[in-house]
Amino acid sequence: MSNLETRPREEVCAAGSHAPSSGSPADGASADRAPVEILDHRQVPLGGTRAMDVRRTLPQRVRSLVGAWCFLDHYGPDDVSTSDGMQVPPHPHTGLQTVSWLFEGEILHRDSVGSLQTVRPGELNLMTAGRGISHSEESPAGVRPPLLHGVQLWVALPGDRLGDEPFFEHHGDLPVWTGAAGERVQVLVGSLSVGGAELRSAATVFTPLVGAQVDLPAGASAELAVDPRFEHALLVDTGDASFEGVPVPVASLGYVEPGRSVLTVTAGVEPVRAVLIGGEPFAEEIVMWWNFVGRSHDDVAAARADWMAQVEVDQGDGAEAPAPVPVPGDGGTRYAPGAPGRRFGEVLGYDGGPLPAPVLPDVRLKPRRRPA
């Protein structure tokens, strides 16, 4: 999924909290254990042909990374039964992996390395951008589920992988544990243990990570055995959830520092669906703008220039045009000659032109120093 904001901020991301600590643990956390930090979402209108709002919890000013997880958008449920549904035109990525995970609905993925893959709930679409890739995402034409609901996450690649060739993988048989009371845990990436069973995903990762969906009936709980080197965060999709004894509101993240080998998720009077993410604190600082992850402003500026060299925008009277979001089948943009052989390649089969990049911000940002 693309970040369709027309004026995206340039984000400087580093491990740790970027806000002064209050020195007091959250309610329900004891003084000798790391507090559960509640990170509220911000509503982001994406507009364009997708015309939907998302709830973004990463990055934000107080905490921009959880492990190498650097971006988390939570969307839906949206009714796509009487519209074109999701329509995200071909757009580029660098320096990251996209993790597409659905609770309801279907999304059709196309990319510049020739992939064509529908993803459904319980399945993983994982795209590794490396030096550069482009892709589109759309609700399948014809008969499809009426609702679209899920999360889109990005994982920052380590510096020694920024020049790698791009690739795509789909995983339709991810490990699942089911408890006697109807508890269910499914691992997307990485591994954890629950109920004495180790769940390990075959998905490719380049830093120590974990991602999992947790579903609990009302009144149930799950104890997750995790790597104590990891920091973790729990996104609550639905229900009355507590994380390590601390209530986490719907659409918010509950964050815990490294040092815990067991994490407990509990459902109150309502069933819970949540997504756990975690990883070793990322050792590098990154600059993230639009759909690019690099190590400097110059990295993302070069990626934008390379992408726009592949895109032609119809400007009508010749005046400089804003960066539109193309409507499927309506033109407005097209690939420039030679695009298939350039950095981001060409996405074949999408009914519409590629997405132009927004204008870069005037301010140059340097990577923020990691907190002491």
GROMACS .gro file of C-alpha atoms in nm:
model
  372
    1MET     CA    1   0.000   0.000   0.000
    2SER     CA    2   0.118   0.350  -0.079
    3ASN     CA    3   0.122   0.649   0.149
    4LEU     CA    4  -0.122   0.862  -0.055
    5GLU     CA    5  -0.080   1.179   0.151
    6THR     CA    6  -0.026   1.473  -0.086
    7ARG     CA    7   0.210   1.649   0.158
    8PRO     CA    8   0.384   1.370   0.351
    9ARG     CA    9   0.622   1.468   0.628
   10GLU     CA   10   0.982   1.361   0.611
   11GLU     CA   11   1.015   1.133   0.913
   12VAL     CA   12   1.343   1.078   1.095
   13CYS     CA   13   1.319   0.744   1.275
   14ALA     CA   14   1.538   0.599   1.548
   15ALA     CA   15   1.506   0.341   1.823
   16GLY     CA   16   1.375   0.449   2.162
   17SER     CA   17   1.140   0.715   2.290
   18HIS     CA   18   1.183   1.071   2.166
   19ALA     CA   19   0.990   1.231   2.451
   20PRO     CA   20   1.102   1.298   2.810
   21SER     CA   21   0.995   1.018   3.043
   22SER     CA   22   0.746   1.099   3.316
   23GLY     CA   23   0.925   0.850   3.542
   24SER     CA   24   0.602   0.677   3.642
   25PRO     CA   25   0.471   0.346   3.506
   26ALA     CA   26   0.133   0.317   3.340
   27ASP     CA   27  -0.161   0.208   3.551
   28GLY     CA   28  -0.132  -0.161   3.626
   29ALA     CA   29   0.245  -0.182   3.577
   30SER     CA   30   0.466  -0.239   3.879
   31ALA     CA   31   0.765  -0.019   3.949
   32ASP     CA   32   1.014  -0.300   3.887
   33ARG     CA   33   0.879  -0.378   3.540
   34ALA     CA   34   0.886  -0.170   3.224
   35PRO     CA   35   0.563   0.032   3.191
   36VAL     CA   36   0.316  -0.022   2.911
   37GLU     CA   37   0.329   0.296   2.707
   38ILE     CA   38   0.005   0.381   2.526
   39LEU     CA   39   0.057   0.529   2.180
   40ASP     CA   40  -0.257   0.683   2.036
   41HIS     CA   41  -0.325   0.682   1.663
   42ARG     CA   42  -0.370   0.981   1.438
   43GLN     CA   43  -0.638   0.988   1.172
   44VAL     CA   44  -0.487   1.030   0.824
   45PRO     CA   45  -0.717   1.106   0.528
   46LEU     CA   46  -0.564   0.945   0.221
   47GLY     CA   47  -0.817   1.073  -0.033
   48GLY     CA   48  -0.783   0.999  -0.401
   49THR     CA   49  -0.960   0.704  -0.560
   50ARG     CA   50  -0.929   0.510  -0.235
   51ALA     CA   51  -1.107   0.789  -0.045
   52MET     CA   52  -1.051   0.634   0.297
   53ASP     CA   53  -0.910   0.730   0.632
   54VAL     CA   54  -0.648   0.523   0.811
   55ARG     CA   55  -0.544   0.516   1.175
   56ARG     CA   56  -0.166   0.558   1.189
   57THR     CA   57   0.030   0.457   1.500
   58LEU     CA   58   0.380   0.441   1.349
   59PRO     CA   59   0.576   0.654   1.301
   60GLN     CA   60   0.498   0.926   1.551
   61ARG     CA   61   0.700   1.189   1.729
   62VAL     CA   62   0.734   1.009   2.061
   63ARG     CA   63   0.828   0.670   1.914
   64SER     CA   64   0.907   0.605   1.551
   65LEU     CA   65   1.023   0.241   1.552
   66VAL     CA   66   0.939  -0.088   1.721
   67GLY     CA   67   1.228  -0.311   1.626
   68ALA     CA   68   1.260  -0.252   1.252
   69TRP     CA   69   0.883  -0.194   1.219
   70CYS     CA   70   0.863   0.166   1.095
   71PHE     CA   71   0.507   0.215   0.966
   72LEU     CA   72   0.165   0.089   1.075
   73ASP     CA   73  -0.165   0.189   0.916
   74HIS     CA   74  -0.490   0.035   1.043
   75TYR     CA   75  -0.795   0.067   0.819
   76GLY     CA   76  -1.158  -0.042   0.790
   77PRO     CA   77  -1.391  -0.207   0.804
   78ASP     CA   78  -1.485  -0.022   0.483
   79ASP     CA   79  -1.778  -0.115   0.261
   80VAL     CA   80  -1.640  -0.187  -0.088
   81SER     CA   81  -1.954  -0.355  -0.222
   82THR     CA   82  -2.081  -0.053  -0.416
   83SER     CA   83  -1.755   0.118  -0.515
   84ASP     CA   84  -1.424   0.042  -0.685
   85GLY     CA   85  -1.292  -0.037  -0.337
   86MET     CA   86  -0.919  -0.001  -0.288
   87GLN     CA   87  -0.741   0.143  -0.590
   88VAL     CA   88  -0.375   0.224  -0.527
   89PRO     CA   89  -0.197   0.297  -0.858
   90PRO     CA   90   0.157   0.181  -0.934
   91HIS     CA   91   0.399   0.350  -0.694
   92PRO     CA   92   0.759   0.296  -0.582
   93HIS     CA   93   0.933   0.176  -0.265
   94THR     CA   94   1.295   0.163  -0.151
   95GLY     CA   95   1.473   0.036   0.160
   96LEU     CA   96   1.181  -0.148   0.319
   97GLN     CA   97   0.954  -0.451   0.323
   98THR     CA   98   0.577  -0.409   0.287
   99VAL     CA   99   0.365  -0.642   0.502
  100SER     CA  100   0.001  -0.671   0.390
  101TRP     CA  101  -0.235  -0.838   0.640
  102LEU     CA  102  -0.614  -0.855   0.620
  103PHE     CA  103  -0.890  -0.924   0.873
  104GLU     CA  104  -1.162  -0.909   0.605
  105GLY     CA  105  -1.173  -0.877   0.227
  106GLU     CA  106  -0.931  -0.929  -0.060
  107ILE     CA  107  -0.654  -0.725  -0.226
  108LEU     CA  108  -0.490  -0.795  -0.562
  109HIS     CA  109  -0.117  -0.718  -0.576
  110ARG     CA  110   0.083  -0.653  -0.895
  111ASP     CA  111   0.449  -0.551  -0.906
  112SER     CA  112   0.740  -0.470  -1.133
  113VAL     CA  113   0.906  -0.809  -1.084
  114GLY     CA  114   0.601  -0.975  -1.242
  115SER     CA  115   0.404  -1.086  -0.936
  116LEU     CA  116   0.024  -1.116  -0.947
  117GLN     CA  117  -0.121  -1.232  -0.615
  118THR     CA  118  -0.448  -1.195  -0.426
  119VAL     CA  119  -0.415  -1.184  -0.048
  120ARG     CA  120  -0.696  -1.290   0.188
  121PRO     CA  121  -0.735  -1.303   0.568
  122GLY     CA  122  -0.477  -1.532   0.727
  123GLU     CA  123  -0.239  -1.497   0.431
  124LEU     CA  124   0.070  -1.279   0.400
  125ASN     CA  125   0.189  -1.070   0.109
  126LEU     CA  126   0.549  -0.963   0.175
  127MET     CA  127   0.738  -0.744  -0.071
  128THR     CA  128   1.108  -0.662  -0.025
  129ALA     CA  129   1.194  -0.337  -0.204
  130GLY     CA  130   1.573  -0.340  -0.173
  131ARG     CA  131   1.716  -0.085  -0.418
  132GLY     CA  132   1.372  -0.023  -0.569
  133ILE     CA  133   1.043  -0.181  -0.675
  134SER     CA  134   0.697  -0.057  -0.775
  135HIS     CA  135   0.357  -0.215  -0.722
  136SER     CA  136  -0.017  -0.155  -0.727
  137GLU     CA  137  -0.293  -0.279  -0.499
  138GLU     CA  138  -0.663  -0.298  -0.581
  139SER     CA  139  -0.987  -0.460  -0.480
  140PRO     CA  140  -1.045  -0.746  -0.726
  141ALA     CA  141  -1.300  -0.677  -0.999
  142GLY     CA  142  -1.628  -0.867  -0.999
  143VAL     CA  143  -1.762  -1.062  -0.704
  144ARG     CA  144  -1.565  -0.997  -0.386
  145PRO     CA  145  -1.623  -0.976  -0.010
  146PRO     CA  146  -1.820  -0.664   0.083
  147LEU     CA  147  -1.583  -0.536   0.353
  148LEU     CA  148  -1.214  -0.442   0.352
  149HIS     CA  149  -1.036  -0.434   0.688
  150GLY     CA  150  -0.673  -0.483   0.782
  151VAL     CA  151  -0.331  -0.340   0.853
  152GLN     CA  152  -0.043  -0.228   0.635
  153LEU     CA  153   0.304  -0.238   0.791
  154TRP     CA  154   0.653  -0.154   0.672
  155VAL     CA  155   0.981  -0.297   0.798
  156ALA     CA  156   1.303  -0.097   0.752
  157LEU     CA  157   1.582  -0.290   0.584
  158PRO     CA  158   1.931  -0.278   0.739
  159GLY     CA  159   2.190  -0.071   0.558
  160ASP     CA  160   2.366  -0.370   0.403
  161ARG     CA  161   2.042  -0.469   0.226
  162LEU     CA  162   1.955  -0.134   0.068
  163GLY     CA  163   2.114  -0.232  -0.263
  164ASP     CA  164   1.956  -0.578  -0.285
  165GLU     CA  165   1.745  -0.684  -0.581
  166PRO     CA  166   1.371  -0.661  -0.509
  167PHE     CA  167   1.150  -0.968  -0.468
  168PHE     CA  168   0.802  -1.073  -0.358
  169GLU     CA  169   0.670  -1.367  -0.159
  170HIS     CA  170   0.326  -1.492  -0.060
  171HIS     CA  171   0.259  -1.719   0.238
  172GLY     CA  172  -0.077  -1.892   0.252
  173ASP     CA  173   0.000  -2.150   0.521
  174LEU     CA  174   0.125  -1.966   0.827
  175PRO     CA  175   0.156  -2.140   1.166
  176VAL     CA  176  -0.145  -2.125   1.400
  177TRP     CA  177  -0.205  -2.227   1.763
  178THR     CA  178  -0.559  -2.276   1.894
  179GLY     CA  179  -0.635  -2.304   2.266
  180ALA     CA  180  -0.906  -2.503   2.443
  181ALA     CA  181  -1.117  -2.192   2.505
  182GLY     CA  182  -1.099  -2.075   2.144
  183GLU     CA  183  -0.785  -1.864   2.179
  184ARG     CA  184  -0.600  -1.832   1.849
  185VAL     CA  185  -0.249  -1.704   1.763
  186GLN     CA  186  -0.112  -1.690   1.409
  187VAL     CA  187   0.246  -1.582   1.337
  188LEU     CA  188   0.305  -1.362   1.030
  189VAL     CA  189   0.681  -1.322   1.056
  190GLY     CA  190   0.947  -1.443   1.298
  191SER     CA  191   0.857  -1.675   1.582
  192LEU     CA  192   0.711  -1.705   1.932
  193SER     CA  193   0.582  -1.982   2.156
  194VAL     CA  194   0.235  -2.022   2.304
  195GLY     CA  195   0.077  -2.314   2.487
  196GLY     CA  196   0.403  -2.507   2.463
  197ALA     CA  197   0.410  -2.485   2.082
  198GLU     CA  198   0.668  -2.289   1.885
  199LEU     CA  199   0.520  -2.101   1.589
  200ARG     CA  200   0.774  -2.000   1.324
  201SER     CA  201   0.693  -1.825   0.998
  202ALA     CA  202   0.884  -1.902   0.679
  203ALA     CA  203   0.864  -1.537   0.570
  204THR     CA  204   1.198  -1.370   0.491
  205VAL     CA  205   1.325  -1.111   0.741
  206PHE     CA  206   1.661  -0.936   0.766
  207THR     CA  207   1.660  -0.833   1.133
  208PRO     CA  208   1.524  -1.022   1.437
  209LEU     CA  209   1.146  -0.962   1.424
  210VAL     CA  210   0.809  -1.101   1.522
  211GLY     CA  211   0.457  -1.029   1.404
  212ALA     CA  212   0.141  -1.218   1.506
  213GLN     CA  213  -0.237  -1.192   1.516
  214VAL     CA  214  -0.399  -1.271   1.852
  215ASP     CA  215  -0.771  -1.357   1.876
  216LEU     CA  216  -0.932  -1.414   2.215
  217PRO     CA  217  -1.289  -1.487   2.323
  218ALA     CA  218  -1.430  -1.275   2.605
  219GLY     CA  219  -1.261  -1.349   2.937
  220ALA     CA  220  -0.972  -1.544   2.784
  221SER     CA  221  -0.600  -1.471   2.785
  222ALA     CA  222  -0.288  -1.584   2.602
  223GLU     CA  223   0.066  -1.601   2.741
  224LEU     CA  224   0.318  -1.550   2.464
  225ALA     CA  225   0.678  -1.663   2.517
  226VAL     CA  226   0.892  -1.405   2.336
  227ASP     CA  227   1.255  -1.306   2.292
  228PRO     CA  228   1.354  -1.084   2.589
  229ARG     CA  229   1.588  -0.887   2.361
  230PHE     CA  230   1.286  -0.755   2.171
  231GLU     CA  231   1.075  -0.450   2.230
  232HIS     CA  232   0.707  -0.518   2.154
  233ALA     CA  233   0.383  -0.336   2.080
  234LEU     CA  234   0.024  -0.455   2.062
  235LEU     CA  235  -0.223  -0.294   1.820
  236VAL     CA  236  -0.583  -0.354   1.926
  237ASP     CA  237  -0.822  -0.394   1.633
  238THR     CA  238  -1.139  -0.481   1.823
  239GLY     CA  239  -1.255  -0.557   2.174
  240ASP     CA  240  -1.172  -0.500   2.539
  241ALA     CA  241  -0.799  -0.573   2.552
  242SER     CA  242  -0.533  -0.555   2.821
  243PHE     CA  243  -0.161  -0.595   2.757
  244GLU     CA  244   0.045  -0.694   3.060
  245GLY     CA  245  -0.250  -0.590   3.277
  246VAL     CA  246  -0.285  -0.246   3.119
  247PRO     CA  247  -0.596  -0.161   2.911
  248VAL     CA  248  -0.512  -0.068   2.551
  249PRO     CA  249  -0.782   0.126   2.362
  250VAL     CA  250  -0.898   0.013   2.020
  251ALA     CA  251  -0.673   0.146   1.739
  252SER     CA  252  -0.393   0.229   1.985
  253LEU     CA  253  -0.057   0.063   2.047
  254GLY     CA  254   0.055  -0.065   2.385
  255TYR     CA  255   0.437  -0.062   2.393
  256VAL     CA  256   0.676  -0.248   2.626
  257GLU     CA  257   1.054  -0.220   2.643
  258PRO     CA  258   1.293  -0.515   2.601
  259GLY     CA  259   1.343  -0.744   2.897
  260ARG     CA  260   1.028  -0.958   2.912
  261SER     CA  261   1.026  -1.324   2.815
  262VAL     CA  262   0.647  -1.365   2.852
  263LEU     CA  263   0.376  -1.124   2.742
  264THR     CA  264   0.012  -1.163   2.843
  265VAL     CA  265  -0.282  -1.044   2.632
  266THR     CA  266  -0.624  -1.057   2.801
  267ALA     CA  267  -0.979  -1.006   2.676
  268GLY     CA  268  -1.233  -0.846   2.907
  269VAL     CA  269  -1.608  -0.851   2.850
  270GLU     CA  270  -1.567  -0.839   2.471
  271PRO     CA  271  -1.367  -1.065   2.237
  272VAL     CA  272  -1.035  -0.925   2.122
  273ARG     CA  273  -0.849  -0.918   1.793
  274ALA     CA  274  -0.501  -0.765   1.806
  275VAL     CA  275  -0.169  -0.764   1.624
  276LEU     CA  276   0.161  -0.802   1.811
  277ILE     CA  277   0.479  -0.662   1.658
  278GLY     CA  278   0.830  -0.671   1.800
  279GLY     CA  279   1.199  -0.689   1.730
  280GLU     CA  280   1.545  -0.603   1.850
  281PRO     CA  281   1.580  -0.223   1.876
  282PHE     CA  282   1.692  -0.116   1.529
  283ALA     CA  283   2.057  -0.017   1.536
  284GLU     CA  284   2.038   0.237   1.254
  285GLU     CA  285   1.864   0.569   1.209
  286ILE     CA  286   1.653   0.615   0.898
  287VAL     CA  287   1.492   0.893   0.699
  288MET     CA  288   1.147   0.806   0.565
  289TRP     CA  289   0.948   1.017   0.319
  290TRP     CA  290   0.646   0.918   0.110
  291ASN     CA  291   0.718   0.556   0.012
  292PHE     CA  292   1.095   0.567   0.048
  293VAL     CA  293   1.325   0.464   0.332
  294GLY     CA  294   1.689   0.575   0.322
  295ARG     CA  295   1.963   0.698   0.551
  296SER     CA  296   1.962   1.063   0.443
  297HIS     CA  297   1.756   1.332   0.274
  298ASP     CA  298   1.971   1.280  -0.034
  299ASP     CA  299   1.871   0.912  -0.048
  300VAL     CA  300   1.500   0.990  -0.068
  301ALA     CA  301   1.554   1.286  -0.302
  302ALA     CA  302   1.743   1.060  -0.543
  303ALA     CA  303   1.470   0.794  -0.523
  304ARG     CA  304   1.203   1.055  -0.600
  305ALA     CA  305   1.401   1.185  -0.898
  306ASP     CA  306   1.449   0.832  -1.032
  307TRP     CA  307   1.077   0.758  -1.000
  308MET     CA  308   0.965   1.082  -1.163
  309ALA     CA  309   1.203   1.013  -1.453
  310GLN     CA  310   0.977   0.713  -1.522
  311VAL     CA  311   0.645   0.903  -1.498
  312GLU     CA  312   0.491   1.150  -1.742
  313VAL     CA  313   0.211   1.374  -1.611
  314ASP     CA  314  -0.042   1.526  -1.853
  315GLN     CA  315  -0.030   1.898  -1.770
  316GLY     CA  316  -0.290   2.036  -2.008
  317ASP     CA  317  -0.203   2.402  -2.063
  318GLY     CA  318   0.164   2.346  -1.982
  319ALA     CA  319   0.150   2.491  -1.630
  320GLU     CA  320   0.312   2.294  -1.353
  321ALA     CA  321   0.057   2.040  -1.235
  322PRO     CA  322   0.008   1.912  -0.881
  323ALA     CA  323   0.070   1.545  -0.815
  324PRO     CA  324  -0.273   1.391  -0.889
  325VAL     CA  325  -0.398   1.053  -0.782
  326PRO     CA  326  -0.489   0.889  -1.115
  327VAL     CA  327  -0.840   0.751  -1.161
  328PRO     CA  328  -0.843   0.399  -1.306
  329GLY     CA  329  -0.899   0.416  -1.681
  330ASP     CA  330  -0.901   0.798  -1.689
  331GLY     CA  331  -0.537   0.861  -1.781
  332GLY     CA  332  -0.360   1.164  -1.633
  333THR     CA  333  -0.025   0.990  -1.609
  334ARG     CA  334   0.168   0.732  -1.808
  335TYR     CA  335   0.503   0.560  -1.799
  336ALA     CA  336   0.788   0.739  -1.975
  337PRO     CA  337   0.969   0.558  -2.256
  338GLY     CA  338   1.223   0.312  -2.120
  339ALA     CA  339   1.051   0.276  -1.780
  340PRO     CA  340   1.068  -0.107  -1.771
  341GLY     CA  341   1.448  -0.095  -1.771
  342ARG     CA  342   1.484   0.174  -1.506
  343ARG     CA  343   1.522   0.155  -1.128
  344PHE     CA  344   1.157   0.090  -1.040
  345GLY     CA  345   1.048  -0.104  -1.347
  346GLU     CA  346   0.688  -0.111  -1.471
  347VAL     CA  347   0.370  -0.264  -1.329
  348LEU     CA  348   0.172  -0.439  -1.600
  349GLY     CA  349  -0.204  -0.492  -1.599
  350TYR     CA  350  -0.322  -0.210  -1.372
  351ASP     CA  351  -0.602  -0.003  -1.530
  352GLY     CA  352  -0.443   0.339  -1.488
  353GLY     CA  353  -0.119   0.530  -1.485
  354PRO     CA  354   0.153   0.542  -1.220
  355LEU     CA  355   0.126   0.761  -0.911
  356PRO     CA  356   0.337   1.080  -0.925
  357ALA     CA  357   0.546   1.164  -0.621
  358PRO     CA  358   0.457   1.467  -0.409
  359VAL     CA  359   0.691   1.766  -0.392
  360LEU     CA  360   0.980   1.720  -0.151
  361PRO     CA  361   0.979   1.935   0.166
  362ASP     CA  362   1.204   2.241   0.170
  363VAL     CA  363   1.368   2.144   0.499
  364ARG     CA  364   1.654   1.895   0.497
  365LEU     CA  365   1.643   1.660   0.792
  366LYS     CA  366   1.933   1.470   0.941
  367PRO     CA  367   1.885   1.141   1.121
  368ARG     CA  368   1.795   1.196   1.485
  369ARG     CA  369   2.049   1.066   1.737
  370ARG     CA  370   1.935   0.764   1.933
  371PRO     CA  371   1.819   0.847   2.285
  372ALA     CA  372   2.073   0.779   2.557
   0.00000   0.00000   0.00000
